[in-house]
Amino acid sequence: MGNDFSDRLSRIAHQPHSPFVPPETKLPEFTIRAVVSGIVLGLLFGASSLYLVLKVGLTVSASIPIAVISLGLFRVLTNAGVKPASILEHNIVQTTGSAGESLAFGIGVTMPAILILGFDLDVCRVTLVAALGGLLGIAMMIPLRRALIVQQHGVLKYPEGTACAEVLKAGTSLQNKPNTSMVAGAQLVFCGFAVGFVYKFLMSGLRLWKEIPEKVFGKGFAGGSISAEVSPELLGVGYIIGPRIASIMFAGGALSYLVLIPLIRFFGGYASTP
C-alpha cells in the first residue's frame, strides 16, 4: 500500500508541466505601476491585518482580495486610456501586497513576546524585527522554491496559491485583455470597504450606538457576562473562516465568560490570600 502511494506521487511529480505563461512569451512584469500598486495595497491590508491580529488573535490572507482589487483597479485605468496590465503584473501586485500583509501578521504575533521579555516597542526595534523577519523569509524561500514548488508541482496542492492563480487567469489573458466578469468582484470588495468605513465611523466616530453591548450578571451568577462586538472587520473574518471555526471560537468565549470566570469568582471569594 505504501509503495503504491509512493509510486503514484512519483508519477505525479514527474509529469510534464505546461506553464500558463510560456517561457518564450514576452509580457510586462516587474513594472513601476505594479510595484507601487502592490506597495499601496500591502500597506492597507498590512494595517488591517495588524489590527485584527492584535484585536482577535487571527487574521486572513490577503492574496485573493488583492488579486481581485488589482484586476478591478487596472480595469478602471484601462477604461481611462492606460495600457492594460498583463497577468504577470497582476501577479506582482498580489505578491507584493500579500507579502506586506504577511509581514504585518508576523509583527503582530512577535511583538507581544518582546513585551513579555521586558523590551520596549520603540520604532527602531519594531522596524528592525520586521526588516530582519522579511529578509529571513526571502532568504529561506529562494532555496525552498525549487524543492517545494518546482519539484513538487502536482504533489503539494497549495490550495490558496492555486485559487489565487485561478483568479488571475480568469481575470485576464495572455493578450493583456481583462475579463469583464472580474470587475463585479472588485466592485463588491470596494463596496465592502465603503460599507465597513461608514458603519465604523457612525459607531466609533459619532458614537451613535455602543460598540460592545454587554450584560453583566449580578448575585447568583457573579462574574458571568454576555457581550457582543458587532463590527465589520469581525463579520468579514467570520465569513471567511467559516461557521465551523467561528463556532469553535464562540464556544471558547462562552466557556470562558459563562463557566470559567464565574467559577474563579465563586471559589476565589473564599480564598483568604491571593
XYZ file of N, CA and C in Angstrom:
822
model
N 0.836 -1.209 0.000
C 0.000 0.000 0.000
C 0.868 1.255 0.000
N 1.893 1.243 0.869
C 2.777 2.396 0.935
C 3.566 2.581 -0.342
N 4.021 1.465 -0.943
C 4.779 1.568 -2.185
C 3.911 2.088 -3.323
N 2.640 1.650 -3.374
C 1.738 2.134 -4.420
C 1.527 3.637 -4.299
N 1.361 4.104 -3.063
C 1.163 5.538 -2.860
C 2.410 6.324 -3.263
N 3.584 5.797 -2.907
C 4.831 6.471 -3.276
C 5.018 6.493 -4.785
N 4.665 5.385 -5.447
C 4.789 5.348 -6.907
C 3.849 6.350 -7.565
N 2.648 6.479 -7.010
C 1.700 7.430 -7.584
C 2.199 8.858 -7.424
N 2.734 9.182 -6.244
C 3.296 10.514 -6.039
C 4.466 10.765 -6.971
N 5.276 9.740 -7.194
C 6.422 9.894 -8.087
C 5.970 10.161 -9.517
N 4.906 9.459 -9.955
C 4.405 9.689 -11.311
C 3.844 11.096 -11.455
N 3.126 11.555 -10.415
C 2.575 12.907 -10.474
C 3.685 13.943 -10.529
N 4.719 13.735 -9.720
C 5.812 14.706 -9.655
C 6.581 14.786 -10.960
N 6.637 13.685 -11.716
C 7.425 13.670 -12.940
C 6.583 13.951 -14.182
N 5.309 14.249 -14.015
C 4.502 14.614 -15.167
C 4.944 15.971 -15.698
N 5.043 16.115 -17.008
C 5.464 17.411 -17.560
C 4.435 18.489 -17.264
N 4.931 19.636 -16.858
C 4.049 20.750 -16.511
C 4.157 21.824 -17.579
N 3.016 22.252 -18.069
C 2.970 23.315 -19.062
C 2.526 24.600 -18.381
N 3.409 25.569 -18.207
C 3.034 26.799 -17.501
C 2.007 27.604 -18.285
N 1.210 28.377 -17.554
C 0.187 29.206 -18.201
C 0.832 30.254 -19.095
N 1.939 30.817 -18.651
C 2.700 31.779 -19.456
C 3.953 31.065 -19.950
N 4.034 30.724 -21.218
C 5.220 30.025 -21.734
C 6.484 30.855 -21.546
N 7.622 30.201 -21.384
C 8.876 30.951 -21.164
C 9.220 31.901 -22.301
N 8.811 31.554 -23.522
C 9.168 32.410 -24.660
C 8.250 33.622 -24.799
N 7.179 33.685 -24.014
C 6.254 34.813 -24.096
C 6.844 36.032 -23.401
N 6.806 37.156 -24.075
C 7.335 38.405 -23.533
C 6.168 39.279 -23.071
N 6.047 39.428 -21.757
C 4.997 40.251 -21.175
C 5.600 41.185 -20.131
N 5.029 42.375 -19.967
C 5.493 43.251 -18.876
C 5.266 42.577 -17.528
N 6.236 42.697 -16.643
C 6.104 42.043 -15.337
C 6.523 42.979 -14.211
N 7.806 43.200 -14.055
C 8.317 43.998 -12.936
C 8.311 45.469 -13.333
N 7.110 46.055 -13.343
C 6.952 47.449 -13.758
C 6.730 48.339 -12.539
N 6.921 49.633 -12.750
C 6.774 50.581 -11.639
C 5.337 50.600 -11.137
N 4.374 50.593 -12.055
C 2.977 50.673 -11.621
C 2.552 49.427 -10.847
N 3.095 48.277 -11.220
C 2.757 47.054 -10.493
C 3.349 47.076 -9.088
N 4.595 47.516 -8.976
C 5.249 47.549 -7.662
C 4.582 48.582 -6.755
N 4.301 49.769 -7.296
C 3.669 50.821 -6.486
C 2.276 50.385 -6.040
N 1.508 49.793 -6.944
C 0.170 49.317 -6.575
C 0.254 48.244 -5.495
N 1.213 47.339 -5.629
C 1.379 46.306 -4.615
C 1.774 46.874 -3.265
N 2.637 47.895 -3.268
C 3.057 48.510 -2.007
C 1.880 49.195 -1.321
N 1.084 49.935 -2.101
C -0.066 50.639 -1.519
C -1.072 49.646 -0.937
N -1.394 48.607 -1.707
C -2.338 47.603 -1.205
C -1.742 46.833 -0.028
N -0.431 46.608 -0.057
C 0.214 45.941 1.069
C 0.134 46.760 2.342
N 0.278 48.086 2.215
C 0.142 48.948 3.387
C -1.274 48.900 3.950
N -2.265 48.955 3.063
C -3.655 48.936 3.522
C -4.001 47.611 4.199
N -3.681 46.511 3.538
C -4.019 45.210 4.102
C -3.105 44.864 5.278
N -1.873 45.373 5.262
C -0.998 45.151 6.401
C -1.522 45.823 7.657
N -2.009 47.060 7.499
C -2.576 47.766 8.649
C -3.814 47.044 9.178
N -4.679 46.599 8.267
C -5.887 45.895 8.712
C -5.537 44.552 9.354
N -4.546 43.851 8.808
C -4.156 42.561 9.379
C -3.538 42.732 10.760
N -2.699 43.760 10.914
C -2.096 44.012 12.220
C -3.164 44.371 13.251
N -4.148 45.145 12.830
C -5.252 45.499 13.729
C -6.023 44.253 14.156
N -6.296 43.371 13.198
C -7.071 42.172 13.508
C -6.297 41.202 14.393
N -5.011 41.021 14.101
C -4.256 40.040 14.878
C -4.057 40.510 16.311
N -3.959 41.817 16.518
C -3.847 42.326 17.878
C -5.196 42.343 18.590
N -6.275 42.414 17.831
C -7.601 42.527 18.430
C -8.213 41.164 18.726
N -8.145 40.244 17.766
C -8.815 38.948 17.935
C -7.855 37.771 17.865
N -6.573 38.017 17.602
C -5.607 36.928 17.612
C -5.522 36.131 16.338
N -6.179 36.556 15.278
C -6.075 35.859 13.999
C -6.307 36.853 12.881
N -5.938 36.440 11.696
C -6.156 37.264 10.518
C -6.379 36.344 9.333
N -6.644 36.920 8.193
C -6.898 36.142 6.982
C -5.936 36.601 5.897
N -5.676 35.710 4.969
C -4.745 36.030 3.896
C -5.350 37.056 2.945
N -4.480 37.890 2.402
C -4.942 38.959 1.518
C -4.633 38.677 0.056
N -4.124 37.503 -0.277
C -3.701 37.238 -1.653
C -4.857 37.365 -2.637
N -5.948 36.658 -2.367
C -7.072 36.667 -3.307
C -7.763 38.030 -3.343
N -8.056 38.680 -2.200
C -8.645 40.025 -2.292
C -7.772 41.015 -3.047
N -6.457 40.968 -2.842
C -5.576 41.892 -3.556
C -5.569 41.578 -5.046
N -5.620 40.296 -5.399
C -5.677 39.936 -6.816
C -6.944 40.483 -7.467
N -8.067 40.361 -6.775
C -9.330 40.873 -7.315
C -9.288 42.395 -7.431
N -8.756 43.062 -6.403
C -8.660 44.523 -6.449
C -7.733 44.966 -7.572
N -6.631 44.250 -7.765
C -5.711 44.591 -8.844
C -6.393 44.501 -10.202
N -7.164 43.443 -10.406
C -7.879 43.298 -11.675
C -8.874 44.437 -11.881
N -9.621 44.766 -10.835
C -10.590 45.849 -10.963
C -9.941 47.211 -11.128
N -8.839 47.442 -10.398
C -8.159 48.731 -10.465
C -7.591 48.988 -11.854
N -6.891 48.011 -12.393
C -6.304 48.203 -13.715
C -7.365 48.180 -14.812
N -8.499 47.554 -14.529
C -9.609 47.623 -15.484
C -10.118 49.053 -15.596
N -10.246 49.730 -14.455
C -10.675 51.132 -14.466
C -9.646 51.994 -15.187
N -8.363 51.753 -14.917
C -7.316 52.523 -15.590
C -7.304 52.260 -17.092
N -7.607 51.026 -17.475
C -7.666 50.706 -18.902
C -8.792 51.460 -19.584
N -9.931 51.554 -18.922
C -11.045 52.321 -19.487
C -10.710 53.804 -19.600
N -9.771 54.264 -18.753
C -9.358 55.667 -18.802
C -8.265 55.917 -19.835
N -7.849 54.875 -20.539
C -6.862 55.044 -21.594
C -5.484 54.520 -21.277
N -5.292 53.935 -20.089
C -3.991 53.389 -19.714
C -3.823 52.004 -20.341
N -2.598 51.655 -20.647
C -2.313 50.351 -21.241
C -2.731 49.232 -20.283
N -3.413 48.198 -20.786
C -3.842 47.099 -19.900
C -2.655 46.415 -19.234
N -2.882 45.943 -18.026
C -1.840 45.234 -17.282
C -1.836 43.761 -17.673
N -0.665 43.174 -17.700
C -0.545 41.755 -18.017
C -0.801 40.917 -16.772
N -0.971 39.629 -16.979
C -1.198 38.735 -15.848
C 0.024 38.691 -14.939
N 1.205 38.900 -15.502
C 2.416 38.912 -14.679
C 2.476 40.164 -13.808
N 1.981 41.280 -14.324
C 1.919 42.488 -13.499
C 0.916 42.308 -12.357
N -0.226 41.698 -12.659
C -1.189 41.407 -11.597
C -0.571 40.485 -10.547
N 0.239 39.553 -10.992
C 0.889 38.642 -10.052
C 1.874 39.387 -9.157
N 2.582 40.363 -9.731
C 3.492 41.183 -8.930
C 2.710 41.976 -7.887
N 1.566 42.523 -8.283
C 0.751 43.306 -7.352
C 0.288 42.446 -6.183
N -0.277 41.274 -6.483
C -0.796 40.448 -5.390
C 0.326 39.866 -4.544
N 1.468 39.570 -5.144
C 2.584 39.041 -4.361
C 3.137 40.104 -3.418
N 3.331 41.314 -3.943
C 3.845 42.403 -3.110
C 2.865 42.754 -2.001
N 1.586 42.851 -2.349
C 0.583 43.197 -1.348
C 0.434 42.148 -0.272
N 0.392 40.876 -0.669
C 0.238 39.815 0.329
C 1.489 39.668 1.184
N 2.661 40.010 0.628
C 3.882 39.974 1.435
C 3.821 41.014 2.550
N 3.295 42.193 2.243
C 3.132 43.202 3.287
C 2.176 42.761 4.369
N 1.089 42.107 3.959
C 0.120 41.600 4.937
C 0.731 40.508 5.806
N 1.515 39.622 5.199
C 2.154 38.549 5.968
C 3.170 39.105 6.955
N 3.899 40.127 6.531
C 4.883 40.745 7.417
C 4.201 41.409 8.609
N 3.064 42.050 8.352
C 2.322 42.679 9.449
C 1.834 41.636 10.446
N 1.401 40.488 9.939
C 0.971 39.418 10.840
C 2.142 38.929 11.688
N 3.316 38.792 11.066
C 4.482 38.369 11.829
C 4.838 39.345 12.935
N 4.688 40.631 12.645
C 4.952 41.638 13.677
C 3.938 41.511 14.813
N 2.674 41.312 14.443
C 1.625 41.251 15.456
C 1.776 40.099 16.424
N 2.306 38.970 15.962
C 2.422 37.812 16.851
C 3.756 37.764 17.585
N 4.736 38.559 17.156
C 6.031 38.555 17.844
C 6.198 39.725 18.809
N 5.529 40.830 18.552
C 5.685 41.981 19.431
C 5.225 41.707 20.865
N 4.110 40.993 21.084
C 3.766 40.663 22.483
C 4.851 39.868 23.192
N 5.537 38.985 22.458
C 6.632 38.232 23.074
C 7.768 39.160 23.488
N 8.039 40.172 22.667
C 9.082 41.138 23.017
C 8.683 41.928 24.262
N 7.390 42.265 24.362
C 6.920 42.951 25.565
C 7.069 42.070 26.801
N 6.743 40.784 26.656
C 6.861 39.863 27.790
C 8.316 39.743 28.241
N 9.241 39.811 27.289
C 10.660 39.728 27.630
C 11.180 41.000 28.286
N 10.361 42.044 28.314
C 10.750 43.261 29.013
C 11.291 44.367 28.143
N 11.205 44.224 26.819
C 11.699 45.262 25.923
C 10.581 46.243 25.583
N 10.976 47.459 25.246
C 10.019 48.471 24.827
C 9.788 48.371 23.319
N 8.596 48.774 22.901
C 8.254 48.727 21.478
C 8.540 50.084 20.834
N 9.806 50.428 20.745
C 10.150 51.661 20.055
C 10.190 51.410 18.551
N 10.175 52.484 17.794
C 10.070 52.377 16.335
C 11.258 51.632 15.741
N 12.448 51.907 16.225
C 13.646 51.269 15.666
C 13.620 49.759 15.875
N 13.223 49.315 17.061
C 13.214 47.878 17.340
C 12.152 47.167 16.502
N 10.969 47.751 16.406
C 9.914 47.131 15.605
C 10.316 47.082 14.135
N 10.896 48.173 13.633
C 11.332 48.197 12.235
C 12.425 47.173 11.982
N 13.354 47.038 12.926
C 14.441 46.073 12.765
C 13.911 44.642 12.746
N 12.988 44.338 13.651
C 12.408 42.991 13.675
C 11.664 42.696 12.376
N 10.901 43.673 11.884
C 10.153 43.471 10.639
C 11.092 43.281 9.456
N 12.140 44.110 9.374
C 13.071 44.013 8.251
C 13.832 42.690 8.273
N 14.328 42.305 9.440
C 15.072 41.048 9.532
C 14.162 39.846 9.278
N 12.922 39.917 9.768
C 11.988 38.826 9.504
C 11.669 38.688 8.030
N 11.463 39.817 7.351
C 11.200 39.766 5.917
C 12.386 39.244 5.128
N 13.586 39.715 5.469
C 14.786 39.239 4.773
C 15.032 37.756 5.032
N 14.762 37.306 6.253
C 14.930 35.887 6.559
C 13.953 35.033 5.745
N 12.721 35.509 5.625
C 11.747 34.770 4.823
C 12.152 34.689 3.363
N 12.657 35.796 2.815
C 13.110 35.788 1.419
C 14.297 34.851 1.244
N 15.252 34.923 2.182
C 16.440 34.076 2.080
C 16.086 32.591 2.160
N 15.095 32.243 2.975
C 14.692 30.844 3.084
C 13.879 30.391 1.876
N 13.140 31.311 1.271
C 12.272 30.936 0.159
C 13.050 30.700 -1.124
N 14.202 31.330 -1.271
C 14.984 31.160 -2.503
C 15.388 29.700 -2.708
N 16.006 29.026 -1.734
C 16.345 27.612 -1.965
C 15.135 26.679 -1.873
N 14.115 27.068 -1.080
C 12.973 26.177 -0.910
C 12.020 26.208 -2.102
N 12.099 27.251 -2.916
C 11.174 27.351 -4.049
C 11.332 26.170 -4.994
N 12.568 25.844 -5.343
C 12.781 24.736 -6.273
C 12.382 23.403 -5.647
N 12.656 23.239 -4.351
C 12.364 21.960 -3.705
C 10.875 21.773 -3.445
N 10.179 22.839 -3.050
C 8.788 22.703 -2.635
C 7.777 23.089 -3.708
N 8.183 23.870 -4.690
C 7.236 24.322 -5.709
C 7.543 23.697 -7.069
N 8.775 23.839 -7.515
C 9.113 23.337 -8.844
C 9.115 21.811 -8.871
N 9.855 21.198 -7.963
C 9.982 19.740 -7.975
C 8.738 19.031 -7.450
N 7.955 19.681 -6.607
C 6.768 19.057 -6.028
C 5.478 19.546 -6.682
N 5.584 20.072 -7.879
C 4.384 20.550 -8.558
C 3.450 19.374 -8.852
N 2.198 19.514 -8.452
C 1.227 18.447 -8.622
C 1.120 17.534 -7.424
N 2.126 17.545 -6.554
C 2.090 16.729 -5.335
C 1.577 17.561 -4.167
N 2.235 18.687 -3.926
C 1.765 19.625 -2.908
C 0.746 20.560 -3.562
N -0.436 20.629 -2.993
C -1.545 21.297 -3.676
C -1.508 22.817 -3.555
N -1.099 23.340 -2.396
C -1.122 24.787 -2.163
C -2.479 25.370 -2.569
N -3.544 25.053 -1.833
C -4.893 25.450 -2.275
C -5.078 26.954 -2.413
N -4.493 27.728 -1.491
C -4.683 29.177 -1.578
C -3.953 29.759 -2.783
N -2.715 29.315 -3.005
C -1.981 29.788 -4.170
C -2.638 29.367 -5.472
N -3.168 28.144 -5.491
C -3.873 27.674 -6.688
C -5.118 28.502 -6.948
N -5.866 28.805 -5.893
C -7.072 29.620 -6.049
C -6.725 31.022 -6.537
N -5.652 31.590 -6.003
C -5.236 32.928 -6.431
C -4.822 32.916 -7.902
N -4.114 31.869 -8.309
C -3.719 31.758 -9.716
C -4.937 31.640 -10.622
N -5.946 30.902 -10.180
C -7.160 30.762 -10.987
C -7.893 32.093 -11.106
N -7.866 32.892 -10.042
C -8.483 34.218 -10.108
C -7.783 35.079 -11.151
N -6.452 35.056 -11.136
C -5.698 35.856 -12.100
C -5.922 35.359 -13.524
N -5.948 34.047 -13.707
C -6.160 33.506 -15.052
C -7.570 33.789 -15.553
N -8.530 33.785 -14.636
C -9.902 34.078 -15.051
C -10.105 35.555 -15.351
N -9.287 36.404 -14.749
C -9.488 37.838 -14.897
C -8.719 38.477 -16.021
N -7.789 37.765 -16.627
C -7.002 38.352 -17.702
C -6.594 37.247 -18.654
N -5.794 37.582 -19.626
C -5.348 36.612 -20.617
C -3.932 36.953 -21.036
N -3.365 36.100 -21.856
C -2.005 36.346 -22.328
C -1.943 37.541 -23.272
N -3.078 37.957 -23.786
C -3.111 39.115 -24.679
C -3.390 40.411 -23.926
N -3.267 40.363 -22.579
C -3.478 41.545 -21.738
C -4.900 42.077 -21.825
N -5.860 41.217 -22.143
C -7.248 41.647 -22.226
C -7.958 41.273 -20.931
N -8.393 42.256 -20.146
C -9.049 41.938 -18.881
C -10.413 41.315 -19.095
N -10.773 40.453 -18.195
C -12.071 39.799 -18.231
C -13.070 40.655 -17.463
N -14.119 41.089 -18.142
C -15.080 41.993 -17.505
C -15.848 41.318 -16.380
N -15.868 39.993 -16.344
C -16.602 39.310 -15.280
C -15.957 39.508 -13.919
N -14.659 39.869 -13.889
C -13.981 40.071 -12.613
C -14.214 41.465 -12.052
N -14.733 42.373 -12.885
C -14.969 43.733 -12.406
C -16.010 43.739 -11.295
N -17.024 42.882 -11.426
C -18.064 42.821 -10.393
C -17.477 42.408 -9.054
N -16.511 41.478 -9.075
C -15.873 41.071 -7.827
C -15.103 42.203 -7.187
N -14.377 42.982 -7.999
C -13.643 44.123 -7.460
C -14.596 45.187 -6.921
N -15.695 45.417 -7.636
C -16.678 46.385 -7.155
C -17.271 45.947 -5.821
N -17.481 44.647 -5.668
C -18.020 44.136 -4.403
C -17.042 44.374 -3.259
N -15.742 44.183 -3.527
C -14.734 44.420 -2.492
C -14.721 45.886 -2.075
N -14.736 46.794 -3.056
C -14.713 48.219 -2.734
C -16.005 48.651 -2.038
N -17.128 48.065 -2.426
C -18.386 48.368 -1.728
C -18.317 47.903 -0.277
N -17.679 46.750 -0.059
C -17.491 46.282 1.312
C -16.638 47.239 2.126
N -15.571 47.772 1.500
C -14.753 48.776 2.177
C -15.598 49.987 2.578
N -16.428 50.458 1.643
C -17.225 51.656 1.901
C -18.242 51.415 3.013
N -18.935 50.286 2.956
C -19.934 49.981 3.985
C -19.274 49.839 5.355
N -18.141 49.139 5.395
C -17.431 48.984 6.659
C -16.950 50.307 7.220
N -16.466 51.194 6.346
C -15.989 52.505 6.804
C -17.135 53.333 7.373
N -18.266 53.360 6.672
C -19.413 54.146 7.148
C -19.916 53.598 8.478
N -20.031 52.277 8.576
C -20.514 51.662 9.820
C -19.569 51.972 10.976
N -18.264 51.820 10.738
C -17.281 52.066 11.797
C -17.265 53.534 12.201
N -17.425 54.430 11.235
C -17.420 55.858 11.545
C -18.639 56.238 12.381
N -19.802 55.715 12.014
C -21.011 56.028 12.775
C -20.951 55.446 14.183
N -20.334 54.263 14.320
C -20.298 53.606 15.618
C -19.193 54.168 16.507
N -17.964 54.226 15.988
C -16.832 54.651 16.811
C -16.584 56.148 16.753
N -16.849 56.756 15.590
C -16.606 58.189 15.457
C -17.712 59.031 16.063
N -18.935 58.815 15.608
C -20.074 59.590 16.110
C -20.716 58.968 17.339
N -20.362 57.717 17.646
C -20.881 57.013 18.829
C -22.414 57.011 18.864
N -23.010 56.615 17.743
C -24.468 56.543 17.685
C -25.008 55.322 18.420
N -24.189 54.309 18.608
C -24.587 53.143 19.398
C -23.340 52.543 20.032
N -23.547 51.697 21.011
C -22.426 51.107 21.738
C -21.665 50.137 20.846
N -20.357 50.220 20.934
C -19.528 49.329 20.127
C -19.589 47.899 20.645
N -19.630 47.741 21.966
C -19.685 46.403 22.568
C -20.817 46.392 23.596
N -22.043 46.077 23.205
C -23.118 45.944 24.199
C -22.835 44.772 25.130
N -23.090 44.979 26.419
C -22.704 43.980 27.415
C -23.759 43.887 28.505
N -23.961 42.676 29.000
C -24.845 42.409 30.128
C -24.047 41.669 31.191
N -23.858 42.303 32.341
C -23.126 41.701 33.452
C -24.130 41.199 34.478
N -24.018 39.927 34.823
C -24.949 39.329 35.774
C -24.568 39.715 37.203
N -25.556 39.750 38.064
C -25.330 40.131 39.448
C -25.241 38.931 40.371
N -25.877 39.031 41.526
C -25.830 37.960 42.514
C -26.478 36.697 41.959
N -25.928 35.588 42.377
C -26.392 34.304 41.878
C -25.594 33.807 40.696
N -24.979 34.725 39.978
C -24.138 34.343 38.839
C -23.022 35.373 38.691
N -22.377 35.661 39.833
C -21.349 36.700 39.859
C -20.180 36.328 38.950
N -19.708 37.304 38.229
C -18.591 37.085 37.316
C -19.009 36.738 35.905
N -20.251 36.324 35.720
C -20.728 35.978 34.391
C -21.169 37.205 33.614
N -20.976 37.171 32.335
C -21.368 38.300 31.495
C -21.561 37.825 30.063
N -22.341 38.596 29.336
C -22.566 38.348 27.911
C -22.320 39.655 27.173
N -21.523 39.600 26.145
C -21.249 40.786 25.341
C -21.082 40.370 23.888
N -21.224 41.329 23.012
C -21.087 41.061 21.579
C -20.467 42.276 20.911
N -19.397 42.042 20.188
C -18.760 43.120 19.425
C -19.158 42.964 17.960
N -20.116 43.749 17.547
C -20.631 43.672 16.180
C -19.895 44.712 15.344
N -18.856 44.272 14.656
C -18.049 45.184 13.858
C -17.841 44.593 12.468
N -17.644 45.426 11.458
C -17.485 44.922 10.087
C -16.280 44.013 9.917
N -15.165 44.345 10.594
C -13.967 43.531 10.396
C -14.148 42.124 10.951
N -14.791 42.011 12.113
C -15.021 40.685 12.681
C -16.061 39.910 11.878
N -17.040 40.610 11.341
C -18.022 39.953 10.476
C -17.349 39.392 9.224
N -16.421 40.171 8.652
C -15.699 39.688 7.479
C -14.817 38.497 7.796
N -14.130 38.545 8.939
C -13.289 37.411 9.337
C -14.138 36.164 9.561
N -15.277 36.334 10.217
C -16.153 35.190 10.447
C -16.674 34.585 9.162
N -16.963 35.427 8.187
C -17.436 34.915 6.890
C -16.348 34.114 6.187
N -15.099 34.568 6.312
C -14.000 33.906 5.611
C -13.623 32.591 6.292
N -13.524 32.585 7.614
C -13.081 31.367 8.298
C -14.176 30.313 8.340
N -15.425 30.700 8.126
C -16.494 29.718 8.039
C -17.164 29.442 9.371
N -18.332 28.802 9.321
C -19.103 28.580 10.554
C -18.441 27.614 11.525
N -17.663 26.653 11.041
C -17.070 25.665 11.945
C -16.060 26.320 12.886
N -15.085 27.033 12.322
C -14.070 27.674 13.161
C -14.696 28.792 13.986
N -15.640 29.524 13.385
C -16.310 30.583 14.138
C -17.081 30.003 15.324
N -17.698 28.840 15.137
C -18.429 28.208 16.235
C -17.485 27.755 17.343
N -16.306 27.268 16.955
C -15.321 26.863 17.966
C -14.875 28.065 18.792
N -14.625 29.186 18.123
C -14.223 30.392 18.848
C -15.361 30.898 19.736
N -16.588 30.821 19.237
C -17.732 31.244 20.046
C -17.888 30.350 21.272
N -17.701 29.041 21.085
C -17.808 28.117 22.213
C -16.730 28.403 23.255
N -15.520 28.735 22.794
C -14.463 29.081 23.739
C -14.784 30.334 24.533
N -15.346 31.339 23.858
C -15.738 32.548 24.570
C -16.857 32.300 25.563
N -17.855 31.502 25.153
C -18.955 31.181 26.069
C -18.454 30.400 27.277
N -17.534 29.462 27.049
C -16.973 28.694 28.160
C -16.225 29.597 29.133
N -15.512 30.566 28.604
C -14.727 31.455 29.468
C -15.621 32.375 30.292
N -16.570 33.052 29.625
C -17.344 34.095 30.294
C -18.539 33.557 31.079
N -19.011 32.367 30.735
C -20.189 31.835 31.413
C -19.879 30.678 32.358
N -18.649 30.135 32.281
C -18.311 28.996 33.141
C -17.038 29.272 33.941
N -15.928 29.480 33.267
C -14.642 29.566 33.956
C -14.535 30.809 34.839
N -14.870 31.966 34.290
C -14.759 33.194 35.088
C -15.710 33.170 36.287
N -16.982 32.763 36.136
C -17.830 32.646 37.337
C -17.299 31.645 38.357
N -16.698 30.533 37.893
C -16.127 29.570 38.837
C -14.953 30.178 39.596
N -14.100 30.899 38.883
C -12.971 31.555 39.552
C -13.477 32.582 40.559
N -14.499 33.321 40.162
C -15.071 34.313 41.073
C -15.700 33.639 42.292
N -16.351 32.499 42.083
C -17.036 31.814 43.173
C -16.044 31.230 44.176
N -15.079 30.444 43.672
C -14.120 29.821 44.577
C -13.093 30.821 45.093
N -12.784 31.835 44.295
C -11.829 32.831 44.750
C -12.361 33.690 45.873
N -13.680 33.780 45.983
C -14.251 34.574 47.061
C -14.010 33.979 48.436
N -13.727 32.676 48.480
C -13.472 32.022 49.763
C -11.987 31.959 50.097
N -11.147 32.416 49.197
C -9.707 32.372 49.461
C -9.319 33.527 50.371
N -8.566 33.212 51.413
C -8.153 34.252 52.363
C -6.967 35.045 51.859
N -6.151 34.419 51.010
C -4.983 35.101 50.441
C -5.000 34.922 48.931
N -4.396 35.835 48.193
C -4.362 35.717 46.737
C -3.618 34.463 46.298
